[in-house]
Coordinates of C-alpha atoms and ligand atoms in Angstrom, one line a residue:
M1232 CA 0.0 0.1 0.2
C1233 CA 1.3 3.5 0.5
G1234 CA 4.4 4.1 2.5
I1235 CA 5.1 6.5 5.5
V1236 CA 8.3 7.7 6.7
A1237 CA 8.4 10.3 9.4
Y1238 CA 11.4 12.0 11.3
N1239 CA 12.3 14.0 14.5
G1240 CA 15.8 14.4 15.4
S1241 CA 19.0 16.6 15.0
I1242 CA 19.9 16.4 11.4
A1243 CA 18.1 17.8 8.7
A1244 CA 14.8 16.0 7.9
Q1245 CA 14.5 16.2 4.2
E1246 CA 17.1 13.6 3.3
P1247 CA 16.5 10.7 5.5
I1248 CA 12.9 11.1 4.4
L1249 CA 13.3 10.9 0.8
H1250 CA 15.9 8.1 0.9
G1251 CA 13.2 6.2 3.2
L1252 CA 10.3 7.3 0.7
E1253 CA 13.0 5.7 -2.0
R1254 CA 13.2 2.4 -0.2
L1255 CA 9.2 2.3 0.3
E1256 CA 8.4 3.2 -3.2
Y1257 CA 7.6 -0.5 -3.9
R1258 CA 4.3 0.1 -1.4
G1259 CA 2.9 2.6 -3.9
Y1260 CA 4.0 5.1 -6.6
D1261 CA 1.5 7.3 -8.1
S1262 CA 2.4 10.1 -6.2
A1263 CA 4.7 11.4 -3.2
G1264 CA 5.2 14.2 -1.0
V1265 CA 6.9 15.6 2.2
A1266 CA 6.1 18.4 4.7
I1267 CA 8.7 19.7 7.2
Q1268 CA 8.4 22.0 10.0
K1269 CA 10.7 25.1 10.2
D1270 CA 10.4 28.0 12.6
G1271 CA 6.8 27.4 13.1
K1272 CA 6.0 26.9 9.6
L1273 CA 4.9 24.2 7.4
Q1274 CA 6.8 23.6 4.2
V1275 CA 4.7 21.1 1.9
E1276 CA 5.9 19.6 -1.7
R1277 CA 4.1 17.3 -3.3
A1278 CA 4.1 15.9 -6.8
K1279 CA 2.4 13.4 -9.1
G1280 CA 4.2 10.3 -10.3
R1281 CA 7.0 8.4 -9.0
L1282 CA 9.4 9.7 -6.1
H1283 CA 11.9 11.2 -8.5
A1284 CA 9.3 14.0 -9.7
L1285 CA 9.1 15.1 -6.2
V1286 CA 12.8 14.8 -6.0
E1287 CA 13.1 17.0 -8.7
R1288 CA 10.8 19.7 -7.3
L1289 CA 12.9 19.7 -4.0
S1290 CA 16.2 19.8 -5.8
D1291 CA 16.4 23.7 -6.3
G1292 CA 16.1 24.4 -2.6
P1293 CA 16.2 21.6 0.0
M1294 CA 13.5 22.0 2.9
E1295 CA 15.3 23.2 6.2
G1296 CA 14.1 21.6 9.4
T1297 CA 14.5 18.6 11.7
V1298 CA 10.9 17.5 11.9
G1299 CA 9.1 16.1 8.8
I1300 CA 6.6 13.6 7.5
G1301 CA 6.8 12.0 4.1
H1302 CA 4.7 9.7 1.9
T1303 CA 4.6 7.5 -1.2
R1304 CA 1.1 6.8 -2.5
W1305 CA -1.1 3.9 -4.0
A1306 CA -4.4 5.6 -4.7
T1307 CA -7.6 4.3 -3.0
H1308 CA -9.7 7.6 -2.5
G1309 CA -9.2 9.6 -5.7
E1310 CA -7.0 9.7 -8.5
P1311 CA -3.6 9.9 -8.5
N1312 CA -2.8 13.5 -9.0
V1313 CA -1.2 16.6 -6.7
A1314 CA -4.5 17.4 -4.7
N1315 CA -4.9 13.9 -3.8
A1316 CA -1.3 13.4 -2.8
H1317 CA -0.1 13.2 1.1
P1318 CA 0.8 15.2 3.1
Q1319 CA -2.9 16.4 3.1
V1320 CA -3.1 20.1 5.0
S1321 CA -5.9 21.3 6.9
N1322 CA -7.8 24.5 5.8
D1323 CA -6.1 26.8 8.2
G1324 CA -2.7 25.6 7.1
N1325 CA -1.4 24.6 10.1
F1326 CA -1.6 20.9 10.3
A1327 CA -0.2 18.1 7.8
L1328 CA -0.9 14.6 7.9
V1329 CA 0.3 11.4 6.0
H1330 CA -2.0 8.3 6.1
N1331 CA -2.1 4.7 5.2
G1332 CA -5.3 2.7 5.4
I1333 CA -9.1 3.8 4.8
I1334 CA -11.4 5.8 6.5
E1335 CA -14.6 4.2 6.3
N1336 CA -17.1 6.5 7.6
F1337 CA -15.2 9.4 5.7
Q1338 CA -18.2 10.7 3.9
T1339 CA -20.3 11.2 7.1
L1340 CA -17.2 12.9 9.0
K1341 CA -16.8 15.1 5.6
N1342 CA -20.7 16.0 5.2
A1343 CA -20.3 17.1 9.1
L1344 CA -17.0 19.1 8.6
I1345 CA -18.4 21.0 5.4
S1346 CA -21.4 21.8 7.6
E1347 CA -19.2 23.5 10.1
G1348 CA -17.7 25.6 7.6
Y1349 CA -14.7 23.5 6.1
S1350 CA -13.9 23.0 2.7
F1351 CA -12.1 20.4 0.7
Q1352 CA -9.5 20.4 -2.3
S1353 CA -9.2 16.6 -2.4
D1354 CA -10.9 13.5 -3.1
T1355 CA -9.0 11.8 -0.2
D1356 CA -10.3 10.3 3.4
T1357 CA -6.8 11.8 4.8
E1358 CA -7.9 15.3 4.1
V1359 CA -11.1 14.7 6.6
A1360 CA -8.5 13.4 8.9
V1361 CA -6.3 16.3 8.9
N1362 CA -9.3 18.7 9.3
L1363 CA -10.5 16.7 12.3
I1364 CA -7.2 17.3 13.8
Q1365 CA -7.4 21.3 13.1
K1366 CA -11.1 21.2 14.5
Y1367 CA -10.0 19.3 17.7
Y1368 CA -6.7 21.2 18.2
D1369 CA -6.7 22.7 21.5
G1370 CA -3.2 23.6 22.3
N1371 CA -2.0 19.8 22.2
L1372 CA -1.4 17.7 18.9
K1373 CA -1.3 14.5 20.5
E1374 CA -4.9 15.3 22.0
A1375 CA -6.2 16.2 18.6
V1376 CA -4.8 13.3 17.2
A1377 CA -6.5 11.2 19.7
R1378 CA -10.1 13.0 19.5
A1379 CA -9.6 12.8 15.6
T1380 CA -8.9 9.0 15.8
G1381 CA -11.9 8.5 18.2
D1382 CA -14.4 9.8 15.3
I1383 CA -12.9 7.6 12.7
R1384 CA -14.0 4.1 12.0
G1385 CA -11.3 2.3 9.5
T1386 CA -7.8 1.6 9.8
Y1387 CA -4.9 4.1 9.7
A1388 CA -1.0 4.6 10.2
F1389 CA -1.2 8.6 10.9
A1390 CA 2.0 10.8 10.9
A1391 CA 1.0 14.4 11.9
L1392 CA 2.7 17.7 12.5
S1393 CA 1.3 21.2 13.3
A1394 CA 2.9 24.6 12.9
H1395 CA 1.8 25.5 16.6
E1396 CA 4.3 22.8 17.9
P1397 CA 7.8 23.0 16.3
D1398 CA 9.3 20.3 18.0
T1399 CA 6.5 17.3 17.8
L1400 CA 5.8 14.7 15.8
V1401 CA 2.6 12.4 16.5
V1402 CA 2.1 9.2 14.8
A1403 CA -0.9 6.7 15.4
R1404 CA -1.5 3.1 14.2
M1405 CA -4.6 1.1 13.8
D1406 CA -4.8 -2.2 11.7
S1407 CA -2.1 -0.3 9.4
P1408 CA 1.7 -1.3 9.7
L1409 CA 3.7 1.3 11.4
I1410 CA 7.1 1.2 13.4
L1411 CA 9.4 3.5 15.1
G1412 CA 13.2 3.4 14.6
V1413 CA 15.5 4.7 17.2
S1414 CA 18.6 6.0 16.4
E1415 CA 21.6 8.2 18.0
D1416 CA 20.2 11.0 15.6
G1417 CA 16.5 10.9 16.4
V1418 CA 13.6 8.9 16.4
F1419 CA 11.9 7.7 13.0
A1420 CA 8.1 6.3 12.0
A1421 CA 7.7 4.3 9.2
S1422 CA 5.5 1.5 7.3
D1423 CA 8.2 -1.1 7.3
V1424 CA 11.8 -1.7 8.3
A1425 CA 13.3 -1.3 4.7
A1426 CA 12.9 2.7 5.1
L1427 CA 15.0 2.9 8.1
L1428 CA 17.8 0.1 7.6
D1429 CA 20.2 2.9 6.8
Y1430 CA 19.8 4.8 9.6
T1431 CA 19.2 2.1 12.4
K1432 CA 18.3 -1.5 12.8
K1433 CA 16.6 -0.8 16.4
V1434 CA 13.0 -0.8 15.9
I1435 CA 9.8 -0.9 18.1
Y1436 CA 6.6 -2.6 16.1
L1437 CA 3.9 -0.3 17.2
E1438 CA 0.3 -1.9 18.5
D1439 CA -3.0 -1.3 17.2
G1440 CA -4.3 2.0 19.4
D1441 CA -1.0 3.2 19.9
L1442 CA -0.3 7.0 19.9
V1443 CA 3.0 8.3 19.8
T1444 CA 4.5 11.8 20.6
I1445 CA 8.0 12.0 19.3
G1446 CA 9.9 15.0 20.5
A1447 CA 13.3 16.3 20.4
Q1448 CA 14.2 14.6 23.6
G1449 CA 12.6 11.0 22.5
Y1450 CA 9.2 9.6 22.5
T1451 CA 6.2 8.5 24.6
I1452 CA 3.9 5.7 23.7
E1453 CA 0.3 5.7 24.8
N1454 CA -2.4 3.4 24.4
Q1455 CA -5.9 4.2 25.4
G1456 CA -4.5 7.1 27.4
E1457 CA -2.0 4.9 29.4
V1458 CA 1.6 5.3 28.7
V1459 CA 3.1 1.9 27.6
E1460 CA 6.3 0.5 26.9
R1461 CA 7.1 -1.3 23.8
E1462 CA 10.3 -3.6 23.4
V1463 CA 13.2 -2.2 21.0
V1464 CA 14.1 -5.2 18.9
D1465 CA 17.0 -5.7 16.6
V1466 CA 16.2 -6.2 12.7
P1467 CA 18.0 -9.0 11.2
W1468 CA 18.2 -7.5 7.8
D1469 CA 21.0 -5.0 6.7
A1470 CA 21.0 -2.6 4.4
T1471 CA 22.6 -4.0 1.4
Q1472 CA 20.0 -6.3 1.2
A1473 CA 17.5 -3.6 0.2
T1474 CA 19.5 -2.5 -2.5
K1475 CA 20.3 -3.5 -5.9
E1476 CA 23.7 -4.5 -5.5
G1477 CA 24.7 -3.9 -9.3
Y1478 CA 21.8 -5.7 -10.8
D1479 CA 19.5 -4.1 -13.1
H1480 CA 16.5 -4.5 -11.0
F1481 CA 15.2 -5.8 -7.7
M1482 CA 13.6 -8.5 -9.5
I1483 CA 16.2 -10.1 -11.2
K1484 CA 18.6 -9.7 -8.1
E1485 CA 15.9 -11.5 -6.1
I1486 CA 15.4 -14.1 -8.7
H1487 CA 19.2 -14.8 -8.4
E1488 CA 19.0 -14.9 -4.2
Q1489 CA 16.9 -17.7 -4.4
P1490 CA 19.5 -20.4 -3.6
K1491 CA 20.7 -18.4 -0.9
A1492 CA 17.4 -17.5 0.2
L1493 CA 16.3 -21.5 0.3
R1494 CA 19.9 -22.2 2.1
D1495 CA 19.1 -19.5 5.0
S1496 CA 15.5 -20.8 5.2
L1497 CA 16.8 -24.5 5.5
I1498 CA 19.3 -23.7 7.9
R1499 CA 16.5 -22.6 10.3
K1500 CA 14.2 -25.3 9.8
V1501 CA 16.3 -28.6 9.4
S1502 CA 18.8 -29.7 12.3
G1503 CA 20.8 -33.1 12.1
G1504 CA 19.4 -34.0 8.8
T1505 CA 15.6 -33.7 9.7
V1506 CA 13.0 -31.0 9.9
D1507 CA 13.2 -29.2 13.3
L1508 CA 10.5 -26.5 13.6
S1509 CA 10.2 -26.0 17.2
D1510 CA 7.6 -24.3 18.7
S1511 CA 6.1 -23.3 15.0
S1512 CA 4.7 -26.6 14.7
Y1513 CA 2.0 -28.7 16.6
T1514 CA 2.1 -32.0 18.5
R1515 CA 0.8 -35.1 17.0
E1516 CA -2.3 -34.8 19.3
E1517 CA -2.9 -31.6 18.1
I1518 CA -2.8 -32.3 14.7
L1519 CA -4.9 -35.2 14.9
A1520 CA -7.5 -33.3 16.9
F1521 CA -7.8 -30.8 13.9
D1522 CA -11.1 -31.2 12.2
R1523 CA -10.4 -29.3 9.4
I1524 CA -7.3 -27.6 7.8
Y1525 CA -7.5 -24.6 5.7
M1526 CA -5.0 -22.9 3.9
S1527 CA -5.3 -19.2 2.7
A1528 CA -3.3 -16.3 1.0
C1529 CA -3.6 -13.9 -2.0
G1530 CA -1.8 -13.7 -5.1
T1531 CA 1.6 -15.2 -5.3
A1532 CA 1.4 -16.6 -1.9
F1533 CA -2.1 -18.3 -2.4
H1534 CA 0.0 -20.1 -5.4
A1535 CA 2.4 -21.5 -2.9
A1536 CA -0.6 -22.2 -0.6
E1537 CA -2.3 -24.4 -3.3
V1538 CA 1.0 -26.4 -3.6
G1539 CA 1.2 -26.8 0.2
K1540 CA -2.1 -27.9 0.5
R1541 CA -0.9 -31.2 -1.9
A1542 CA 2.1 -31.7 0.4
L1543 CA -0.1 -31.7 3.4
E1544 CA -2.5 -33.9 1.9
D1545 CA 0.2 -36.3 1.0
A1546 CA 1.4 -36.1 4.7
L1547 CA -1.6 -36.3 6.5
G1548 CA -3.5 -38.6 4.0
R1549 CA -6.6 -36.3 4.5
E1550 CA -8.2 -33.4 2.7
V1551 CA -7.0 -29.8 3.1
Q1552 CA -8.9 -26.8 1.6
A1553 CA -7.2 -23.8 -0.1
E1554 CA -9.2 -20.8 -0.4
V1555 CA -8.0 -17.2 -1.4
A1556 CA -8.2 -15.0 1.5
S1557 CA -10.7 -12.0 -0.1
E1558 CA -13.1 -14.9 -0.1
L1559 CA -12.4 -17.0 2.9
R1560 CA -12.6 -13.9 5.2
Y1561 CA -16.5 -13.7 4.2
Y1562 CA -17.3 -17.6 4.2
M1563 CA -15.7 -19.9 6.7
P1564 CA -19.1 -21.5 8.3
F1565 CA -17.0 -24.8 8.8
I1566 CA -14.0 -23.2 10.5
T1567 CA -14.6 -23.9 14.3
E1568 CA -12.4 -24.2 17.4
K1569 CA -11.0 -27.5 16.1
S1570 CA -9.7 -26.3 12.8
L1571 CA -6.3 -25.1 11.7
V1572 CA -6.0 -22.4 9.3
I1573 CA -2.4 -21.9 7.6
V1574 CA -1.9 -18.4 6.3
I1575 CA 0.8 -17.4 3.8
S1576 CA 2.0 -13.8 3.2
Q1577 CA 5.2 -12.5 2.2
S1578 CA 4.4 -9.0 3.6
G1579 CA 2.4 -10.4 6.5
E1580 CA 0.5 -7.0 6.1
T1581 CA -2.1 -8.3 3.3
G1582 CA -5.3 -6.6 4.3
D1583 CA -7.7 -9.6 3.1
T1584 CA -5.0 -12.3 4.8
L1585 CA -4.9 -10.4 8.1
A1586 CA -8.9 -10.6 8.2
V1587 CA -8.8 -14.4 7.5
V1588 CA -6.5 -14.5 10.9
K1589 CA -8.9 -12.4 12.7
E1590 CA -12.0 -14.0 11.6
A1591 CA -10.6 -17.6 12.0
Q1592 CA -9.6 -16.7 15.3
K1593 CA -12.7 -15.3 16.6
R1594 CA -14.2 -18.8 15.7
G1595 CA -11.7 -20.2 18.3
A1596 CA -9.5 -21.8 15.5
Q1597 CA -5.6 -22.2 15.5
V1598 CA -3.7 -19.6 13.1
L1599 CA -0.3 -20.9 11.7
A1600 CA 1.4 -18.2 9.4
V1601 CA 4.1 -18.6 7.0
T1602 CA 5.4 -15.2 6.5
N1603 CA 8.9 -13.5 5.5
V1604 CA 8.5 -10.6 7.6
V1605 CA 9.3 -10.7 11.3
G1606 CA 7.1 -8.5 13.4
S1607 CA 4.6 -8.0 10.7
S1608 CA 0.8 -7.6 11.7
I1609 CA 0.0 -11.4 10.6
D1610 CA 3.2 -12.5 12.5
R1611 CA 2.2 -11.0 15.6
A1612 CA -1.6 -11.9 15.2
S1613 CA -1.4 -15.6 14.6
D1614 CA -0.9 -18.1 17.1
K1615 CA 2.3 -19.9 15.4
V1616 CA 4.6 -18.8 12.9
I1617 CA 7.2 -20.0 10.4
H1618 CA 9.3 -17.4 9.0
C1619 CA 10.3 -17.9 5.8
D1620 CA 13.9 -16.3 6.1
A1621 CA 14.0 -14.7 2.3
G1622 CA 15.5 -11.5 3.8
P1623 CA 13.5 -8.3 2.0
E1624 CA 11.7 -8.7 -1.1
I1625 CA 11.5 -5.4 -2.9
S1626 CA 10.0 -6.0 -6.2
V1627 CA 6.6 -6.3 -6.6
A1628 CA 6.7 -9.4 -8.4
S1629 CA 7.3 -12.0 -5.8
T1630 CA 10.2 -14.6 -6.6
K1631 CA 12.3 -15.7 -3.8
A1632 CA 9.5 -15.3 -1.3
Y1633 CA 7.6 -17.7 -3.3
S1634 CA 10.0 -20.1 -3.2
T1635 CA 10.8 -20.0 0.4
Q1636 CA 6.9 -20.2 1.1
L1637 CA 6.8 -23.4 -0.7
L1638 CA 10.2 -24.9 1.0
S1639 CA 8.5 -23.6 4.6
L1640 CA 5.5 -25.6 3.6
F1641 CA 7.2 -28.6 2.2
L1642 CA 9.1 -29.0 5.7
L1643 CA 5.8 -28.4 7.8
A1644 CA 4.1 -31.2 5.7
L1645 CA 7.1 -33.6 6.7
D1646 CA 6.8 -32.5 9.9
F1647 CA 3.3 -33.4 10.5
G1648 CA 3.6 -36.7 8.1
E1649 CA 6.3 -38.0 10.3
K1650 CA 4.2 -37.0 13.5
V1651 CA 1.0 -38.5 12.4
G1652 CA 3.2 -41.5 11.2
R1653 CA 2.5 -41.5 7.7
Y1654 CA 6.2 -40.8 7.0
S1655 CA 9.1 -42.6 8.6
P1656 CA 12.0 -40.7 10.1
E1657 CA 14.3 -42.4 7.3
E1658 CA 11.7 -40.9 4.5
V1659 CA 11.8 -37.5 6.2
R1660 CA 15.7 -37.4 6.2
A1661 CA 15.6 -38.6 2.5
R1662 CA 13.0 -36.0 1.6
V1663 CA 15.1 -33.4 3.6
K1664 CA 18.1 -34.3 1.8
E1665 CA 16.6 -33.7 -1.5
L1666 CA 15.3 -30.3 -0.4
S1667 CA 18.6 -29.5 0.6
E1668 CA 20.4 -30.1 -2.7
I1669 CA 18.0 -28.0 -4.4
P1670 CA 19.6 -24.5 -3.9
D1671 CA 22.9 -25.8 -5.5
T1672 CA 20.7 -27.5 -8.5
I1673 CA 18.7 -24.1 -9.0
E1674 CA 22.1 -22.4 -9.1
K1675 CA 23.2 -24.4 -11.8
M1676 CA 20.2 -24.2 -13.7
L1677 CA 19.9 -20.6 -13.4
E1678 CA 23.0 -20.0 -15.5
K1679 CA 22.2 -22.6 -18.5
T1680 CA 18.7 -21.3 -18.6
I1681 CA 19.0 -17.5 -18.7
P1682 CA 19.9 -17.6 -22.8
E1683 CA 17.3 -20.3 -23.6
V1684 CA 14.7 -18.0 -21.7
D1685 CA 15.9 -14.9 -23.1
A1686 CA 15.5 -16.2 -26.8
I1687 CA 11.7 -17.3 -26.0
A1688 CA 11.1 -13.7 -24.3
E1689 CA 12.3 -12.1 -27.7
K1690 CA 9.6 -14.1 -29.4
I1691 CA 6.8 -13.6 -26.8
S1692 CA 7.4 -10.1 -26.2
K1693 CA 5.9 -9.3 -29.6
K1694 CA 2.5 -11.1 -28.8
D1695 CA -0.5 -9.6 -26.7
S1696 CA -1.8 -13.1 -25.5
I1697 CA -0.3 -16.0 -24.0
F1698 CA -1.4 -19.5 -22.6
Y1699 CA -0.1 -21.5 -19.8
L1700 CA -0.7 -25.3 -19.3
G1701 CA -0.1 -27.9 -16.9
R1702 CA -1.8 -30.9 -14.9
G1703 CA -1.4 -31.3 -11.3
L1704 CA 1.3 -29.5 -9.5
D1705 CA 2.2 -28.5 -13.0
Y1706 CA -1.0 -26.7 -13.6
L1707 CA -0.5 -24.8 -10.3
S1708 CA 3.1 -23.8 -11.1
A1709 CA 1.7 -22.7 -14.4
K1710 CA -0.5 -20.2 -12.5
E1711 CA 2.4 -18.6 -10.9
G1712 CA 4.0 -18.6 -14.2
A1713 CA 1.1 -16.8 -15.9
L1714 CA 0.6 -14.4 -13.0
K1715 CA 4.1 -13.2 -13.1
L1716 CA 3.9 -12.5 -16.9
K1717 CA 1.0 -10.5 -16.8
E1718 CA 1.9 -8.5 -13.7
I1719 CA 5.1 -6.9 -15.1
S1720 CA 4.9 -7.6 -18.9
Y1721 CA 1.1 -6.5 -19.1
I1722 CA 0.6 -9.4 -21.6
H1723 CA -2.8 -11.3 -21.0
A1724 CA -1.6 -14.7 -19.7
N1725 CA -4.0 -17.2 -18.9
A1726 CA -3.2 -20.4 -16.8
L1727 CA -5.4 -23.5 -17.1
P1728 CA -5.1 -27.4 -16.6
S1729 CA -4.2 -28.6 -19.9
G1730 CA -7.1 -31.2 -19.9
E1731 CA -9.4 -28.5 -19.6
L1732 CA -8.1 -26.5 -22.6
K1733 CA -10.5 -28.6 -25.0
H1734 CA -13.8 -27.4 -23.1
G1735 CA -13.7 -23.9 -24.4
T1736 CA -10.4 -22.2 -24.5
I1737 CA -9.2 -24.1 -27.2
A1738 CA -11.3 -21.7 -29.7
L1739 CA -8.8 -19.1 -28.9
I1740 CA -5.8 -20.8 -30.0
E1741 CA -4.5 -19.9 -33.4
E1742 CA -1.3 -19.5 -35.7
G1743 CA 1.4 -18.2 -33.7
L1744 CA 0.0 -17.7 -30.2
P1745 CA 2.7 -18.9 -27.4
V1746 CA 1.3 -21.8 -25.2
V1747 CA 3.9 -22.6 -22.4
T1748 CA 3.5 -26.0 -21.1
I1749 CA 4.9 -27.3 -17.9
I1750 CA 5.6 -31.2 -17.8
T1751 CA 7.1 -32.6 -14.5
Q1752 CA 4.6 -34.8 -13.2
S1753 CA 6.0 -38.4 -14.1
E1754 CA 2.5 -39.9 -14.3
L1755 CA 1.0 -37.3 -16.3
V1756 CA 3.7 -36.9 -19.1
E1757 CA 2.1 -38.6 -21.7
K1758 CA -1.1 -36.8 -21.6
S1759 CA 0.5 -33.4 -21.4
I1760 CA 2.4 -34.0 -24.4
S1761 CA -1.1 -34.9 -26.1
N1762 CA -2.1 -31.6 -25.1
V1763 CA 0.9 -29.8 -26.5
K1764 CA 0.1 -31.6 -29.7
E1765 CA -3.4 -30.4 -29.6
V1766 CA -2.4 -26.6 -29.7
K1767 CA 0.5 -27.4 -31.9
A1768 CA -1.9 -28.9 -34.7
R1769 CA -3.8 -25.6 -34.5
G1770 CA -0.7 -23.4 -35.3
A1771 CA 0.3 -22.6 -31.8
H1772 CA 4.0 -21.8 -30.7
T1773 CA 4.5 -24.3 -28.2
I1774 CA 7.3 -23.7 -25.3
V1775 CA 7.6 -26.7 -23.3
L1776 CA 9.3 -26.6 -20.1
T1777 CA 10.0 -30.0 -18.5
N1778 CA 12.2 -32.4 -16.7
D1779 CA 11.6 -35.1 -18.9
E1780 CA 14.0 -36.1 -21.7
A1781 CA 11.2 -38.1 -23.8
P1782 CA 12.0 -37.6 -27.3
E1783 CA 8.3 -37.3 -28.0
V1784 CA 8.5 -33.8 -26.0
D1785 CA 11.3 -32.6 -28.8
S1786 CA 9.0 -33.4 -31.5
V1787 CA 6.2 -31.2 -30.4
A1788 CA 8.0 -28.2 -28.9
D1789 CA 9.2 -25.4 -30.9
D1790 CA 11.3 -24.3 -27.7
K1791 CA 12.1 -26.5 -24.9
I1792 CA 13.5 -25.5 -21.3
L1793 CA 15.0 -28.5 -19.8
I1794 CA 15.3 -28.2 -16.0
P1795 CA 16.6 -30.7 -13.6
K1796 CA 14.6 -33.6 -12.3
T1797 CA 13.3 -33.9 -8.9
S1798 CA 10.4 -35.6 -7.1
D1799 CA 7.0 -34.8 -8.7
L1800 CA 6.2 -32.9 -5.5
Y1801 CA 9.2 -30.6 -5.6
A1802 CA 9.0 -29.9 -8.9
P1803 CA 7.3 -26.6 -8.5
L1804 CA 10.2 -25.1 -6.6
I1805 CA 12.5 -25.9 -9.9
S1806 CA 9.7 -25.1 -12.6
V1807 CA 9.2 -21.4 -11.5
L1808 CA 12.4 -20.3 -12.0
P1809 CA 12.4 -20.3 -15.7
Q1810 CA 8.9 -18.9 -15.7
Q1811 CA 10.1 -15.9 -13.6
L1812 CA 12.9 -15.1 -15.6
L1813 CA 10.5 -15.3 -18.8
A1814 CA 8.5 -12.8 -17.2
Y1815 CA 11.3 -10.9 -16.1
K1816 CA 13.2 -10.8 -19.7
T1817 CA 9.6 -9.9 -21.5
S1818 CA 9.2 -7.0 -19.3
V1819 CA 12.6 -5.7 -19.7
L1820 CA 12.3 -6.0 -23.5
L1821 CA 9.1 -4.2 -23.4
G1822 CA 10.4 -1.6 -21.5
N1823 CA 8.4 -1.8 -18.7
D1824 CA 9.2 -0.6 -14.9
V1825 CA 9.9 -4.1 -14.0
D1826 CA 10.0 -3.5 -10.1
K1827 CA 7.1 -1.2 -9.9
P1828 CA 4.4 -2.3 -12.6
R1829 CA 1.7 -0.3 -13.3
N1830 CA -1.4 -0.3 -10.8
L1831 CA 0.1 -2.7 -8.8
A1832 CA 1.5 -2.4 -4.9
K1833 CA 3.6 -5.0 -3.0
S1834 CA 1.6 -4.8 0.1
V1835 CA -2.0 -4.6 -0.2
T1836 CA -3.4 -3.6 3.3
V1837 CA -6.8 -2.5 2.1
E1838 CA -9.7 -4.8 0.6
Ligands
LIG3179 C1 0.0 -8.2 -3.8 C2 1.2 -8.4 -4.5 C3 1.4 -9.7 -5.1 C4 1.5 -10.5 -3.8 C5 -0.1 -10.5 -2.8 C6 0.0 -11.3 -1.4 O1 -1.2 -8.2 -4.7 O2 1.3 -7.5 -5.8 O3 2.8 -9.9 -5.6 O4 1.6 -11.9 -4.1 O5 -0.3 -9.1 -2.9 O6 0.9 -10.6 -0.9 P1 1.6 -11.3 0.5 O7 2.7 -10.2 1.0 O8 0.4 -11.2 1.6 O9 2.3 -12.4 0.1

């Protein structure tokens, strides 16, 4: 969603705020703005478009002052333009506010303010909030923010400044991520740690309802009127992980980081050659007592959930449900206090997934989260957590997070399978060994595959539609491949089970249409090959991604990418990589902004 950075300290505020916004640009990038307080005056600058547009505006004369707020936006209320960019300023010009989240009752509040004589320049709900702060201001900014939040129904992370209080910054959180960063030079507030890594690794994860006054001398956190202490924790990530380190884009850097991410993940979840999830898993008795097991997530994480469902079904010999979070949150009639809900989320902040966590817990269910971000809302709300250990993922299109999600779920399945007695300890060790070899396998494959994929990308970049086919787990992998391609190339991509093709979609196959088919599932090779034949016979450009060296494949594939063989269940961990590369290269060839694709945001905290 949007990104917030705020600072109050001893150095000029503009530089750390802009730097932090640059790190957060992946959260939203349709407009940006900054407000800095100097000698009792608010200086505000905003620009439509990417952050560099704002930076250009500020290049003539940097704003002076050591207290400020900044924002990079992903539009929810109102189109992306300067008027709707944050910070929003109150009618009297004395208050500035940046906001993440959505104020649900903004129209009612706006009407009431209009009847009291307030006027509005933007379509945003944030402008309503900043005018409420003006209305309630009675000599104390913190009190005014507290009263304003009392009127608001919805979600927010706020950072507010007032011309009346030159040394004060006030921030507040409700269901929208906000952290504090503590450094020798002052105190930061930000939507996530990536913004702060160059300045401090000491952070505080704020709780819902926290209201923080940040002064020149430090900060005070209150919740429901009481002063509270929150733990300062060290973030395990370092600043270089959030830079491109010589790569052209974060996405290609993150694709290449997958072997390392998987190794890091294995180190923390495997011990003595077997799975060790410690407190992150359940006991045999608990597993057997679950009446139902659901998996839920959004986007790429949901594709990991679908593969994870198969792994768990294999491990437990019982049905596991997988449902997208935006649906499950409103329809979970069968989830009870005996159920287990496993949610997967890279960011740990996705609104729909967090809603599933809360709704499931309301029903008394156990929630296990698989997330990459320690301290995120889903991390903290869930009963148990498995961390993916992928390191910061900046590119909007998820790559290394997906592979570590798969790995985490495969290890969870092994753990469950052994505990319920479906897998022997030897079998688990053998499978762990296989998984432990995958990082090396992927490393070698990357080198070999890149030129092959590049040549195919040249061809598909000229097309406006593409199909992805697969059977079983290959279909699930194809879904992720198609999502990657459409997210960053904007080429229409549709994944479907190969066998379903003949029930309608085959009507769309025409001369030269690219069709990518994944073939890794040993039982289904022949059947998949006949589907490739079907589309080839109708003129399609057939691209086959396979670990099977059957000569039959060569006879039907116009282009073939040979990938290393694994057991069927783990094949998605390998087959996804060439598909990530294909999407990446195609996007580059089309001249798109790979890391920040249009209309998308990395962390979608709203519905
Ligand atoms: C957004 C992103 C996707 C991501 C999805 C789930 O839609 O654009 O790339 O897969 O959210 O994100 P999460 O952080 O929950 O894994």
